[in-house]
Amino acid sequence: MATASAAAQTAGAASDPAGAMGPSSTQPPVAVVCIGMAGSGKTTFMQRINSHLHSKQTPPYVMNLDPAVRQVPFDSNIDIRDSVNYKEVMKQYNLGPNGGIITSLNLFATKVDQVLGILEKRCLPTESAPSHTVPKHILVDTPGQIEVFVWSASGAILLDSLASSFPTVIAYVIDTPRTTASTSTFMANMLYAISILYKTKLPMILVFNKTDVKSELEAVEWMRDFEAFQLALRKEEEEADESGIGGSGYVGSLLNSMSLTLEEFYNHLSVVGVSSMTGAGVDDFFNAVEDKRQEFNKDYKPELTRRREEREQQREAKREMDVSRMMKDMAVGQDSSKSKPDPETVSDAEEEDEESGGLVERDEDDEETMPDADQGLVRRYQDALKDGGVASTNEDASFAKYIQAAGMNR
């Protein structure tokens, strides 16, 4: 899977002239995860920002997480299609297109540790090679079915794992002509943006794409000015009444209430207008990415660190509980005479002595060393559990079992 992609990256880096990766930096690259509805121009946007970074002599590290795409207009260093066959997944698990994408992402998520290992090796400077040139950006393309990546367990695992090692920014790509065509479409996009923001808990940039067809100024005005959106909503209702296709007014009342409630949430989001065809606004986008990098390090990283420490404490407590339960079950360190019931008769005692081969005389030295042996056994069990023993193995295998169960249920 990732080994071939890493080898391709190594070959590509070797063919680049010296310094093609740009000057080395002590700070890690920022990961830009592109998310957008189908038809929003997300893949074309990925191609544009990738080309822009290459023109600046700072080529990014690119990941493709769309298993169903036939071809992409950019080269990927890590491609999900190298490890998961989308059509075979659909055939083996008897799934449809969306189910096949979800299952493919679930299978890929089981190798997230390998993916992070490659990313950290290629994109982070090491102590042994501090001058190692690293990219400044990691670009991640996601499936066109937005709910597949955002709401699935594998999408959360991939995002959390990525954010644990690199500053991560969500680029939510919006189709500007379609969004400004009606107030209901605009409100739907804003609801999606807010839900993704609070689901991922990562910095977000709203990218109004296709500004060469329609300017983003109207949509931005609707975001920033509540009265402007109300005016556009009333205008739509009047046009619908004049044409005789007006509804019961429920939709207009709902949009009015939602805009009043949600305005304080979405009017503070960072907004950039971009044309993936002409390249207009790409510089503004990367300026916003740098601002979000600082925001991630200042506001989001401490929260992620706190949550990670809580998870580590919970895992450590669970390991200690498992060790205690195991030692209790094995009765390690307890006197065998106390745990063993006394025979009721002399004949019973004689039978036990015969079964055990007779009485055994125990030296005093042996009695003194028994507690140390028990303690050593306890330490070995604790070390085994901490190094990936019973508890951690069950935890690592739980997600794979979940995937298999999900596949069987389908």
CSV table of C-alpha atoms in Angstrom, one decimal:
chain,number,residue,atom,x,y,z
A,1,MET,CA,0.0,0.0,0.0
A,2,ALA,CA,1.9,2.9,1.3
A,3,THR,CA,5.3,1.4,0.7
A,4,ALA,CA,4.9,1.7,-3.1
A,5,SER,CA,3.7,5.3,-2.7
A,6,ALA,CA,6.6,6.1,-0.4
A,7,ALA,CA,9.0,4.6,-3.0
A,8,ALA,CA,7.4,6.7,-5.7
A,9,GLN,CA,7.8,9.8,-3.5
A,10,THR,CA,11.5,8.9,-2.9
A,11,ALA,CA,12.1,8.5,-6.7
A,12,GLY,CA,10.3,11.8,-7.4
A,13,ALA,CA,12.3,13.6,-4.7
A,14,ALA,CA,15.5,12.2,-6.2
A,15,SER,CA,14.6,13.5,-9.7
A,16,ASP,CA,13.9,17.0,-8.4
A,17,PRO,CA,16.8,19.5,-8.5
A,18,ALA,CA,18.5,20.4,-5.3
A,19,GLY,CA,16.2,22.6,-3.1
A,20,ALA,CA,13.1,21.8,-5.1
A,21,MET,CA,11.2,21.0,-1.9
A,22,GLY,CA,12.0,24.5,-0.7
A,23,PRO,CA,13.9,25.6,2.3
A,24,SER,CA,13.8,23.3,5.3
A,25,SER,CA,11.6,24.4,8.2
A,26,THR,CA,11.6,23.4,11.8
A,27,GLN,CA,7.8,23.6,12.0
A,28,PRO,CA,5.7,20.7,10.7
A,29,PRO,CA,3.7,21.2,7.5
A,30,VAL,CA,0.0,22.1,7.6
A,31,ALA,CA,-2.5,19.5,6.4
A,32,VAL,CA,-5.3,20.9,4.2
A,33,VAL,CA,-8.2,18.5,4.0
A,34,CYS,CA,-10.5,19.4,1.1
A,35,ILE,CA,-14.2,18.5,1.7
A,36,GLY,CA,-17.1,19.5,-0.5
A,37,MET,CA,-20.3,18.4,-2.0
A,38,ALA,CA,-20.4,16.5,-5.3
A,39,GLY,CA,-20.1,19.0,-8.1
A,40,SER,CA,-18.5,21.7,-6.0
A,41,GLY,CA,-15.2,21.6,-8.0
A,42,LYS,CA,-13.3,20.0,-5.2
A,43,THR,CA,-10.9,17.9,-7.4
A,44,THR,CA,-10.3,20.8,-9.7
A,45,PHE,CA,-9.5,23.0,-6.7
A,46,MET,CA,-7.1,20.3,-5.5
A,47,GLN,CA,-5.4,20.4,-8.9
A,48,ARG,CA,-5.1,24.2,-8.8
A,49,ILE,CA,-3.6,24.5,-5.3
A,50,ASN,CA,-1.2,21.6,-6.1
A,51,SER,CA,-0.1,23.4,-9.3
A,52,HIS,CA,0.2,26.7,-7.4
A,53,LEU,CA,2.6,25.2,-4.8
A,54,HIS,CA,4.7,23.5,-7.5
A,55,SER,CA,5.0,26.9,-9.3
A,56,LYS,CA,6.3,28.3,-6.0
A,57,GLN,CA,9.0,25.6,-5.8
A,58,THR,CA,7.3,24.2,-2.7
A,59,PRO,CA,5.6,21.0,-3.8
A,60,PRO,CA,3.2,19.5,-1.3
A,61,TYR,CA,2.7,16.0,-0.1
A,62,VAL,CA,-0.6,14.7,-1.6
A,63,MET,CA,-3.0,12.1,-0.4
A,64,ASN,CA,-6.0,10.8,-2.3
A,65,LEU,CA,-8.7,9.2,-0.1
A,66,ASP,CA,-11.3,8.8,-2.8
A,67,PRO,CA,-11.4,5.0,-3.6
A,68,ALA,CA,-14.0,5.3,-6.4
A,69,VAL,CA,-12.4,7.9,-8.6
A,70,ARG,CA,-11.0,6.5,-11.9
A,71,GLN,CA,-8.3,9.1,-12.4
A,72,VAL,CA,-7.2,12.4,-10.7
A,73,PRO,CA,-5.5,15.3,-12.4
A,74,PHE,CA,-2.6,15.3,-10.0
A,75,ASP,CA,0.0,12.8,-8.7
A,76,SER,CA,-0.6,11.4,-5.3
A,77,ASN,CA,2.1,10.3,-2.9
A,78,ILE,CA,-0.3,8.1,-0.9
A,79,ASP,CA,-3.4,6.8,-2.8
A,80,ILE,CA,-6.1,4.7,-1.2
A,81,ARG,CA,-6.6,2.9,-4.5
A,82,ASP,CA,-3.1,1.3,-4.1
A,83,SER,CA,-4.4,-0.7,-1.0
A,84,VAL,CA,-8.1,-1.0,-1.5
A,85,ASN,CA,-9.9,-2.2,-4.6
A,86,TYR,CA,-13.2,-0.4,-4.6
A,87,LYS,CA,-15.0,-2.7,-7.1
A,88,GLU,CA,-13.9,-5.8,-5.3
A,89,VAL,CA,-15.1,-4.4,-2.0
A,90,MET,CA,-18.6,-3.8,-3.6
A,91,LYS,CA,-18.6,-7.3,-5.0
A,92,GLN,CA,-17.4,-9.2,-1.9
A,93,TYR,CA,-19.7,-7.4,0.5
A,94,ASN,CA,-22.6,-7.0,-1.9
A,95,LEU,CA,-22.7,-3.2,-1.4
A,96,GLY,CA,-23.8,-0.2,-3.4
A,97,PRO,CA,-21.6,2.8,-4.4
A,98,ASN,CA,-21.8,4.7,-1.1
A,99,GLY,CA,-21.5,1.5,1.0
A,100,GLY,CA,-18.4,0.5,-1.0
A,101,ILE,CA,-16.8,3.9,-0.3
A,102,ILE,CA,-17.5,3.7,3.4
A,103,THR,CA,-16.2,0.1,3.6
A,104,SER,CA,-13.1,1.0,1.6
A,105,LEU,CA,-12.3,3.9,4.0
A,106,ASN,CA,-12.9,1.6,6.9
A,107,LEU,CA,-10.4,-0.9,5.6
A,108,PHE,CA,-7.9,1.9,4.9
A,109,ALA,CA,-8.4,3.3,8.4
A,110,THR,CA,-7.0,0.0,9.8
A,111,LYS,CA,-3.7,1.0,8.3
A,112,VAL,CA,-3.7,4.5,9.6
A,113,ASP,CA,-0.6,3.8,11.7
A,114,GLN,CA,1.4,2.9,8.6
A,115,VAL,CA,0.1,6.1,6.9
A,116,LEU,CA,1.2,8.3,9.8
A,117,GLY,CA,4.5,6.6,9.9
A,118,ILE,CA,5.1,7.5,6.2
A,119,LEU,CA,3.9,11.0,6.7
A,120,GLU,CA,6.1,11.6,9.7
A,121,LYS,CA,9.1,10.1,7.9
A,122,ARG,CA,8.6,12.2,4.8
A,123,CYS,CA,7.2,15.4,6.2
A,124,LEU,CA,8.9,16.0,9.6
A,125,PRO,CA,12.6,16.9,10.1
A,126,THR,CA,14.5,14.4,12.2
A,127,GLU,CA,17.2,14.9,14.8
A,128,SER,CA,19.6,12.8,12.8
A,129,ALA,CA,18.9,14.9,9.7
A,130,PRO,CA,17.7,18.4,10.8
A,131,SER,CA,18.4,19.8,7.3
A,132,HIS,CA,16.1,17.3,5.7
A,133,THR,CA,13.9,19.2,3.3
A,134,VAL,CA,10.2,18.8,4.1
A,135,PRO,CA,7.0,20.0,2.4
A,136,LYS,CA,5.2,22.9,3.8
A,137,HIS,CA,1.7,21.5,3.0
A,138,ILE,CA,0.0,18.2,3.0
A,139,LEU,CA,-3.0,18.1,0.6
A,140,VAL,CA,-5.8,15.6,1.3
A,141,ASP,CA,-8.5,14.9,-1.3
A,142,THR,CA,-11.7,13.2,0.0
A,143,PRO,CA,-14.7,11.5,-1.6
A,144,GLY,CA,-17.3,13.6,-3.4
A,145,GLN,CA,-20.0,12.1,-1.1
A,146,ILE,CA,-19.4,14.4,1.8
A,147,GLU,CA,-21.4,12.5,4.4
A,148,VAL,CA,-19.3,9.4,3.7
A,149,PHE,CA,-16.1,11.0,5.0
A,150,VAL,CA,-17.5,13.4,7.6
A,151,TRP,CA,-19.9,11.1,9.4
A,152,SER,CA,-18.3,7.7,9.1
A,153,ALA,CA,-16.1,6.3,11.9
A,154,SER,CA,-13.1,5.9,9.5
A,155,GLY,CA,-13.3,9.6,8.6
A,156,ALA,CA,-13.1,10.6,12.2
A,157,ILE,CA,-10.2,8.2,12.8
A,158,LEU,CA,-8.2,9.6,9.9
A,159,LEU,CA,-8.8,13.2,10.8
A,160,ASP,CA,-8.0,12.7,14.5
A,161,SER,CA,-4.8,10.8,13.6
A,162,LEU,CA,-3.7,13.5,11.1
A,163,ALA,CA,-4.4,16.3,13.6
A,164,SER,CA,-2.4,14.5,16.3
A,165,SER,CA,0.8,14.9,14.3
A,166,PHE,CA,0.3,17.9,12.0
A,167,PRO,CA,-1.7,21.2,12.2
A,168,THR,CA,-4.9,20.4,10.3
A,169,VAL,CA,-7.2,22.7,8.4
A,170,ILE,CA,-10.6,21.9,6.8
A,171,ALA,CA,-11.2,23.5,3.4
A,172,TYR,CA,-14.9,23.3,2.8
A,173,VAL,CA,-15.4,23.9,-1.0
A,174,ILE,CA,-18.7,25.5,-2.0
A,175,ASP,CA,-20.2,25.8,-5.5
A,176,THR,CA,-20.8,29.6,-5.6
A,177,PRO,CA,-23.3,29.8,-8.5
A,178,ARG,CA,-25.5,27.1,-7.0
A,179,THR,CA,-25.3,28.5,-3.5
A,180,THR,CA,-26.3,32.0,-4.5
A,181,ALA,CA,-29.1,30.7,-6.7
A,182,SER,CA,-31.5,30.4,-3.8
A,183,THR,CA,-31.5,31.2,-0.1
A,184,SER,CA,-32.4,27.6,0.8
A,185,THR,CA,-29.3,26.2,-0.9
A,186,PHE,CA,-27.2,28.8,0.9
A,187,MET,CA,-28.6,27.9,4.2
A,188,ALA,CA,-28.1,24.2,3.5
A,189,ASN,CA,-24.4,24.9,2.9
A,190,MET,CA,-24.1,26.9,6.0
A,191,LEU,CA,-25.7,24.1,8.1
A,192,TYR,CA,-23.2,21.7,6.6
A,193,ALA,CA,-20.3,24.0,7.3
A,194,ILE,CA,-21.3,24.5,11.0
A,195,SER,CA,-22.0,20.8,11.5
A,196,ILE,CA,-18.6,19.8,10.0
A,197,LEU,CA,-16.9,22.5,12.1
A,198,TYR,CA,-18.3,21.2,15.4
A,199,LYS,CA,-18.0,17.5,14.4
A,200,THR,CA,-14.3,17.7,13.5
A,201,LYS,CA,-13.3,20.5,16.0
A,202,LEU,CA,-10.7,21.7,13.5
A,203,PRO,CA,-10.1,25.2,12.0
A,204,MET,CA,-12.2,25.7,8.8
A,205,ILE,CA,-12.0,27.9,5.7
A,206,LEU,CA,-15.0,28.3,3.5
A,207,VAL,CA,-13.8,28.3,-0.1
A,208,PHE,CA,-16.4,29.8,-2.5
A,209,ASN,CA,-15.3,28.2,-5.7
A,210,LYS,CA,-16.1,29.1,-9.4
A,211,THR,CA,-15.9,32.8,-8.8
A,212,ASP,CA,-15.1,33.1,-12.5
A,213,VAL,CA,-18.8,32.3,-13.1
A,214,LYS,CA,-20.4,34.1,-10.1
A,215,SER,CA,-18.7,36.3,-7.6
A,216,GLU,CA,-18.8,35.3,-4.0
A,217,LEU,CA,-19.7,38.8,-2.7
A,218,GLU,CA,-23.4,38.1,-2.6
A,219,ALA,CA,-22.9,34.9,-0.5
A,220,VAL,CA,-20.5,36.7,1.8
A,221,GLU,CA,-23.0,39.5,2.3
A,222,TRP,CA,-25.6,37.0,3.2
A,223,MET,CA,-23.3,35.6,5.8
A,224,ARG,CA,-22.2,38.9,7.3
A,225,ASP,CA,-25.4,40.9,7.0
A,226,PHE,CA,-28.6,39.4,8.4
A,227,GLU,CA,-30.8,42.1,6.8
A,228,ALA,CA,-29.4,41.4,3.4
A,229,PHE,CA,-30.3,37.7,3.6
A,230,GLN,CA,-33.8,38.7,4.8
A,231,LEU,CA,-34.2,41.0,1.9
A,232,ALA,CA,-33.2,38.2,-0.6
A,233,LEU,CA,-35.6,35.8,1.2
A,234,ARG,CA,-38.5,38.2,0.8
A,235,LYS,CA,-37.6,38.8,-2.8
A,236,GLU,CA,-37.8,35.1,-3.5
A,237,GLU,CA,-41.1,34.8,-1.8
A,238,GLU,CA,-42.6,37.7,-3.8
A,239,GLU,CA,-41.3,36.2,-7.1
A,240,ALA,CA,-42.8,32.8,-6.1
A,241,ASP,CA,-46.2,34.4,-5.4
A,242,GLU,CA,-46.2,36.4,-8.6
A,243,SER,CA,-45.4,33.2,-10.6
A,244,GLY,CA,-48.2,31.3,-8.9
A,245,ILE,CA,-45.8,28.6,-7.5
A,246,GLY,CA,-45.7,29.9,-4.0
A,247,GLY,CA,-45.9,27.4,-1.1
A,248,SER,CA,-47.5,27.5,2.3
A,249,GLY,CA,-44.8,29.8,3.7
A,250,TYR,CA,-43.4,27.1,5.9
A,251,VAL,CA,-40.0,27.1,4.1
A,252,GLY,CA,-39.7,30.8,4.3
A,253,SER,CA,-40.5,30.9,8.0
A,254,LEU,CA,-38.0,28.1,8.6
A,255,LEU,CA,-35.2,29.9,6.7
A,256,ASN,CA,-36.0,33.1,8.5
A,257,SER,CA,-35.7,31.4,12.0
A,258,MET,CA,-32.6,29.5,11.0
A,259,SER,CA,-30.8,32.5,9.7
A,260,LEU,CA,-31.6,34.5,12.9
A,261,THR,CA,-30.3,31.6,15.1
A,262,LEU,CA,-27.2,30.6,13.1
A,263,GLU,CA,-25.9,33.9,12.0
A,264,GLU,CA,-23.6,34.3,15.0
A,265,PHE,CA,-22.0,31.0,14.2
A,266,TYR,CA,-21.3,31.2,10.5
A,267,ASN,CA,-20.6,34.9,10.2
A,268,HIS,CA,-17.3,34.5,11.9
A,269,LEU,CA,-16.0,31.7,9.6
A,270,SER,CA,-13.0,32.5,7.3
A,271,VAL,CA,-14.2,33.0,3.7
A,272,VAL,CA,-12.1,33.0,0.5
A,273,GLY,CA,-13.3,33.3,-3.0
A,274,VAL,CA,-11.3,31.2,-5.5
A,275,SER,CA,-11.5,30.3,-9.2
A,276,SER,CA,-10.1,26.9,-9.8
A,277,MET,CA,-10.1,27.6,-13.5
A,278,THR,CA,-8.2,30.9,-13.5
A,279,GLY,CA,-6.3,30.6,-10.2
A,280,ALA,CA,-7.7,33.8,-8.9
A,281,GLY,CA,-7.8,33.9,-5.1
A,282,VAL,CA,-5.4,31.0,-4.5
A,283,ASP,CA,-2.8,33.3,-2.8
A,284,ASP,CA,-5.6,34.5,-0.4
A,285,PHE,CA,-6.4,31.0,0.3
A,286,PHE,CA,-2.9,30.1,1.4
A,287,ASN,CA,-2.7,33.2,3.5
A,288,ALA,CA,-5.9,32.1,5.3
A,289,VAL,CA,-4.3,28.6,5.7
A,290,GLU,CA,-1.3,30.2,7.5
A,291,ASP,CA,-3.7,32.1,9.8
A,292,LYS,CA,-5.5,28.9,10.6
A,293,ARG,CA,-2.2,27.2,11.3
A,294,GLN,CA,-1.6,29.8,14.1
A,295,GLU,CA,-5.1,29.3,15.3
A,296,PHE,CA,-4.6,25.6,15.4
A,297,ASN,CA,-1.4,25.9,17.5
A,298,LYS,CA,-3.0,28.4,19.8
A,299,ASP,CA,-6.5,27.2,20.4
A,300,TYR,CA,-7.0,23.7,19.0
A,301,LYS,CA,-3.7,22.0,19.8
A,302,PRO,CA,-4.0,22.4,23.6
A,303,GLU,CA,-7.5,20.9,23.5
A,304,LEU,CA,-6.3,18.0,21.4
A,305,THR,CA,-3.4,17.4,23.8
A,306,ARG,CA,-5.7,17.4,26.8
A,307,ARG,CA,-8.0,14.9,25.2
A,308,ARG,CA,-5.1,12.7,24.2
A,309,GLU,CA,-3.8,12.7,27.8
A,310,GLU,CA,-7.2,11.8,29.1
A,311,ARG,CA,-7.4,8.8,26.7
A,312,GLU,CA,-3.9,7.7,27.8
A,313,GLN,CA,-4.9,7.9,31.4
A,314,GLN,CA,-8.1,5.9,30.7
A,315,ARG,CA,-6.0,3.3,28.8
A,316,GLU,CA,-3.5,3.1,31.7
A,317,ALA,CA,-6.2,2.7,34.2
A,318,LYS,CA,-7.7,-0.1,32.1
A,319,ARG,CA,-4.3,-1.9,31.9
A,320,GLU,CA,-3.9,-1.7,35.7
A,321,MET,CA,-7.4,-3.1,36.1
A,322,ASP,CA,-6.7,-5.9,33.7
A,323,VAL,CA,-3.5,-6.8,35.5
A,324,SER,CA,-5.2,-6.8,38.9
A,325,ARG,CA,-8.0,-9.0,37.6
A,326,MET,CA,-5.5,-11.4,36.0
A,327,MET,CA,-3.5,-11.6,39.1
A,328,LYS,CA,-6.6,-12.2,41.2
A,329,ASP,CA,-7.8,-15.0,38.9
A,330,MET,CA,-4.4,-16.7,38.9
A,331,ALA,CA,-4.1,-16.2,42.7
A,332,VAL,CA,-0.4,-15.1,42.3
A,333,GLY,CA,1.4,-14.4,45.6
A,334,GLN,CA,-1.2,-16.2,47.7
A,335,ASP,CA,-0.3,-19.1,50.0
A,336,SER,CA,-1.4,-22.3,48.3
A,337,SER,CA,-2.4,-23.8,51.6
A,338,LYS,CA,-4.9,-21.0,52.3
A,339,SER,CA,-6.5,-21.2,48.9
A,340,LYS,CA,-6.7,-25.0,48.9
A,341,PRO,CA,-9.5,-26.5,51.1
A,342,ASP,CA,-8.5,-28.9,53.9
A,343,PRO,CA,-9.3,-32.5,53.3
A,344,GLU,CA,-12.2,-33.8,55.3
A,345,THR,CA,-10.6,-37.1,56.2
A,346,VAL,CA,-7.2,-38.7,56.6
A,347,SER,CA,-7.8,-41.0,53.7
A,348,ASP,CA,-8.5,-38.0,51.5
A,349,ALA,CA,-5.2,-36.4,52.5
A,350,GLU,CA,-3.3,-39.6,51.8
A,351,GLU,CA,-4.9,-39.8,48.3
A,352,GLU,CA,-3.8,-36.2,47.6
A,353,ASP,CA,-0.3,-37.0,48.7
A,354,GLU,CA,-0.2,-40.0,46.4
A,355,GLU,CA,-1.5,-38.0,43.5
A,356,SER,CA,1.1,-35.2,44.1
A,357,GLY,CA,3.9,-37.8,44.4
A,358,GLY,CA,4.3,-37.5,48.2
A,359,LEU,CA,5.3,-34.7,50.4
A,360,VAL,CA,8.1,-32.4,49.3
A,361,GLU,CA,10.4,-30.8,51.7
A,362,ARG,CA,10.9,-27.1,51.0
A,363,ASP,CA,14.1,-25.3,51.9
A,364,GLU,CA,14.1,-22.1,53.8
A,365,ASP,CA,15.9,-20.4,50.9
A,366,ASP,CA,13.1,-21.4,48.5
A,367,GLU,CA,10.5,-19.9,50.8
A,368,GLU,CA,12.3,-16.6,50.9
A,369,THR,CA,12.6,-16.4,47.1
A,370,MET,CA,9.0,-17.1,46.4
A,371,PRO,CA,7.7,-13.5,46.9
A,372,ASP,CA,10.4,-12.2,44.6
A,373,ALA,CA,9.3,-14.7,41.9
A,374,ASP,CA,5.7,-13.7,42.3
A,375,GLN,CA,6.6,-10.0,42.0
A,376,GLY,CA,8.7,-10.7,38.9
A,377,LEU,CA,5.7,-12.5,37.4
A,378,VAL,CA,3.5,-9.5,38.1
A,379,ARG,CA,6.0,-7.2,36.5
A,380,ARG,CA,6.3,-9.4,33.4
A,381,TYR,CA,2.5,-9.3,33.0
A,382,GLN,CA,2.4,-5.6,33.4
A,383,ASP,CA,5.2,-5.1,30.9
A,384,ALA,CA,3.5,-7.4,28.4
A,385,LEU,CA,0.2,-5.5,28.7
A,386,LYS,CA,1.9,-2.1,28.4
A,387,ASP,CA,3.9,-3.3,25.3
A,388,GLY,CA,0.9,-4.4,23.4
A,389,GLY,CA,-0.4,-7.4,25.4
A,390,VAL,CA,-3.9,-8.6,26.0
A,391,ALA,CA,-5.6,-5.2,26.5
A,392,SER,CA,-3.9,-3.3,23.7
A,393,THR,CA,-4.3,-6.2,21.3
A,394,ASN,CA,-8.0,-6.3,21.9
A,395,GLU,CA,-8.2,-2.6,21.4
A,396,ASP,CA,-6.3,-2.7,18.2
A,397,ALA,CA,-8.4,-5.5,16.9
A,398,SER,CA,-11.7,-4.0,17.9
A,399,PHE,CA,-12.0,-1.7,14.9
A,400,ALA,CA,-11.1,-4.5,12.5
A,401,LYS,CA,-13.8,-6.7,14.1
A,402,TYR,CA,-16.2,-3.7,13.7
A,403,ILE,CA,-15.5,-3.5,10.0
A,404,GLN,CA,-16.0,-7.3,9.5
A,405,ALA,CA,-19.2,-7.2,11.5
A,406,ALA,CA,-20.4,-4.2,9.4
A,407,GLY,CA,-19.6,-6.0,6.2
A,408,MET,CA,-21.4,-9.2,7.3
A,409,ASN,CA,-24.5,-7.2,8.3
A,410,ARG,CA,-24.6,-5.6,5.0
